[in-house]
Coordinates of C-alpha atoms in Angstrom, one line a residue:
X30 CA -29.8 82.7 69.2
X31 CA -27.2 84.2 71.2
X32 CA -24.9 81.1 71.0
X33 CA -21.3 81.7 70.3
X34 CA -19.7 79.6 67.6
X35 CA -16.4 78.0 68.3
X36 CA -13.9 79.0 65.7
X37 CA -11.1 76.7 64.4
X38 CA -8.6 78.4 66.8
X39 CA -10.7 77.7 69.9
X40 CA -11.4 74.1 68.7
X41 CA -7.6 73.6 68.2
X42 CA -6.9 74.9 71.7
X43 CA -9.5 72.6 73.2
X44 CA -8.1 69.6 71.3
X45 CA -4.5 70.5 72.3
X46 CA -5.5 70.9 76.0
X47 CA -7.4 67.6 76.0
X48 CA -5.1 65.4 73.9
X49 CA -1.8 67.3 73.9
X50 CA -0.5 65.7 77.2
X51 CA -1.3 62.2 75.9
X52 CA 0.5 62.9 72.6
X53 CA 3.5 64.3 74.5
X54 CA 3.7 61.2 76.7
X55 CA 3.5 58.9 73.7
X56 CA 6.0 60.9 71.7
X57 CA 8.6 61.1 74.5
X58 CA 8.0 57.5 75.5
X59 CA 8.7 56.3 72.0
X60 CA 11.6 58.7 71.5
X61 CA 13.2 57.5 74.8
X62 CA 13.0 53.9 73.7
X63 CA 14.4 54.3 70.3
X64 CA 18.1 54.3 71.4
X65 CA 17.5 51.0 73.2
X66 CA 15.8 49.5 70.2
X67 CA 18.7 50.5 68.0
X68 CA 21.4 49.5 70.4
X69 CA 20.0 46.2 71.6
X70 CA 18.3 43.2 70.1
X71 CA 15.5 41.7 72.1
X72 CA 17.3 40.2 75.2
X73 CA 16.8 36.8 76.6
X74 CA 17.4 35.9 80.2
X75 CA 18.0 32.5 81.7
X76 CA 14.3 32.4 82.6
X77 CA 12.9 33.3 79.2
X78 CA 12.5 29.8 77.8
X79 CA 10.4 29.0 80.9
X80 CA 7.8 31.3 79.4
X81 CA 8.2 30.3 75.7
X82 CA 7.9 26.6 76.2
X83 CA 4.5 26.5 77.9
X84 CA 2.9 28.4 74.9
X85 CA 4.7 26.0 72.5
X86 CA 3.3 23.0 74.3
X87 CA -0.2 24.5 74.5
X88 CA 0.0 25.3 70.8
X89 CA 0.8 21.7 70.1
X90 CA -2.2 20.6 72.1
X91 CA 0.0 19.3 75.0
X92 CA -1.0 19.7 78.6
X93 CA 1.5 21.6 80.6
X94 CA 1.5 21.7 84.3
X95 CA 4.2 24.1 85.2
X96 CA 5.1 26.7 87.7
X97 CA 4.3 29.6 85.3
X98 CA 1.1 31.5 85.2
X99 CA -0.4 31.4 81.6
X100 CA -0.5 35.2 81.1
X101 CA 3.0 35.9 79.8
X102 CA 3.3 32.6 77.7
X103 CA 0.0 33.6 76.1
X104 CA 1.4 37.1 75.5
X105 CA 4.4 35.6 73.8
X106 CA 2.0 33.5 71.7
X107 CA 0.2 36.7 70.7
X108 CA 3.5 38.1 69.5
X109 CA 4.2 35.0 67.5
X110 CA 0.7 35.2 65.9
X111 CA 1.1 38.9 65.1
X112 CA 4.5 38.2 63.5
X113 CA 2.8 35.5 61.5
X114 CA 5.2 32.9 62.7
X115 CA 4.1 29.5 61.3
X116 CA 3.1 26.6 63.7
X117 CA 6.0 24.2 64.0
X118 CA 5.5 20.5 63.7
X119 CA 4.0 18.7 66.6
X120 CA 6.1 16.9 69.1
X121 CA 6.6 13.2 69.4
X122 CA 5.6 11.6 72.7
X123 CA 9.2 10.9 73.5
X124 CA 10.4 14.6 73.2
X125 CA 12.9 15.7 75.8
X126 CA 13.1 19.1 77.4
X127 CA 16.1 20.0 75.2
X128 CA 14.1 19.0 72.0
X129 CA 11.2 21.1 73.2
X130 CA 13.5 24.1 74.1
X131 CA 15.1 24.0 70.6
X132 CA 11.8 23.7 68.8
X133 CA 10.1 26.4 70.9
X134 CA 12.7 29.0 70.2
X135 CA 11.1 32.4 69.6
X136 CA 11.8 33.7 66.1
X137 CA 13.5 37.1 65.9
X138 CA 10.5 38.7 64.1
X139 CA 8.2 37.6 67.0
X140 CA 10.7 38.9 69.6
X141 CA 10.6 42.4 68.0
X142 CA 6.8 42.3 67.9
X143 CA 6.8 41.4 71.6
X144 CA 9.2 44.1 72.5
X145 CA 7.0 46.7 70.7
X146 CA 3.9 45.3 72.4
X147 CA 5.6 45.6 75.8
X148 CA 6.6 49.2 75.0
X149 CA 3.0 50.1 73.9
X150 CA 1.6 48.6 77.1
X151 CA 4.2 50.5 79.3
X152 CA 3.5 53.8 77.6
X153 CA -0.2 53.2 77.9
X154 CA 0.3 52.5 81.6
X155 CA 2.0 55.9 81.9
X156 CA -1.0 57.5 80.2
X157 CA -3.2 55.8 82.8
X158 CA -0.9 57.2 85.5
X159 CA -1.3 60.7 84.1
X160 CA -5.1 60.3 84.0
X161 CA -5.1 59.0 87.6
X162 CA -3.0 61.9 88.8
X163 CA -5.5 64.3 87.1
X164 CA -8.4 62.5 88.7
X165 CA -6.7 63.1 92.0
X166 CA -6.6 66.8 91.2
X167 CA -2.9 67.0 90.7
X168 CA -2.2 70.1 88.6
X169 CA -2.0 69.4 84.9
X170 CA 1.6 70.5 84.4
X171 CA 2.9 68.6 87.5
X172 CA 1.1 65.4 86.4
X173 CA 2.4 65.8 82.9
X174 CA 6.0 66.4 83.9
X175 CA 6.0 63.5 86.3
X176 CA 4.4 61.2 83.6
X177 CA 6.9 62.2 81.0
X178 CA 9.7 61.5 83.5
X179 CA 8.3 58.1 84.2
X180 CA 7.9 57.4 80.4
X181 CA 11.6 58.2 79.9
X182 CA 13.2 56.4 82.9
X183 CA 16.1 54.5 81.2
X184 CA 15.7 51.4 83.4
X185 CA 12.1 51.1 82.3
X186 CA 13.1 51.6 78.7
X187 CA 15.7 48.9 79.0
X188 CA 13.3 46.5 80.6
X189 CA 11.1 46.7 77.4
X190 CA 13.7 44.9 75.3
X191 CA 13.8 41.9 77.6
X192 CA 11.7 38.9 76.9
X193 CA 10.7 38.4 80.5
X194 CA 7.6 39.0 82.6
X195 CA 9.5 41.7 84.5
X196 CA 9.1 43.8 81.3
X197 CA 5.3 44.0 82.0
X198 CA 5.6 44.4 85.7
X199 CA 5.4 48.2 85.4
X200 CA 2.2 47.9 83.4
X201 CA 0.6 45.7 86.1
X202 CA 1.9 48.0 88.8
X203 CA 0.0 51.0 87.4

């Protein structure tokens, strides 16, 4: 046959062209977030307990009819499960909101897992953004530069260390 064998150099070039932009987005996205992880602990806002308490109540087999959608409380539950946080004792029927708030406090290890999950989701969203730009026939280098810029925007990096649904808003936006 007249077929041409692809040498290791050509195979490397094909791999670099196909996966190189994704690797660059992931690398720069993680690198841009490192100073925020080192400088700040996971941050709570005044609204954060409103997302932690519903999962705590569901985990303790309590019905919770609240104003929160279940997605972020379940996401916080996933972080607690991945951090292997043990289930706390069940609540008494006379538990007050303050008792529930104290018992449902998110452990530090779970908070760090949640911050990492939020960052992974945000960087993955930037990869989706890059793929979308390429599907729209935006030139590869322009799509890559824009995606790397979005992955390194300081405000988005800072949002990742917040325990709040706003942290995932960029992911949903993309």
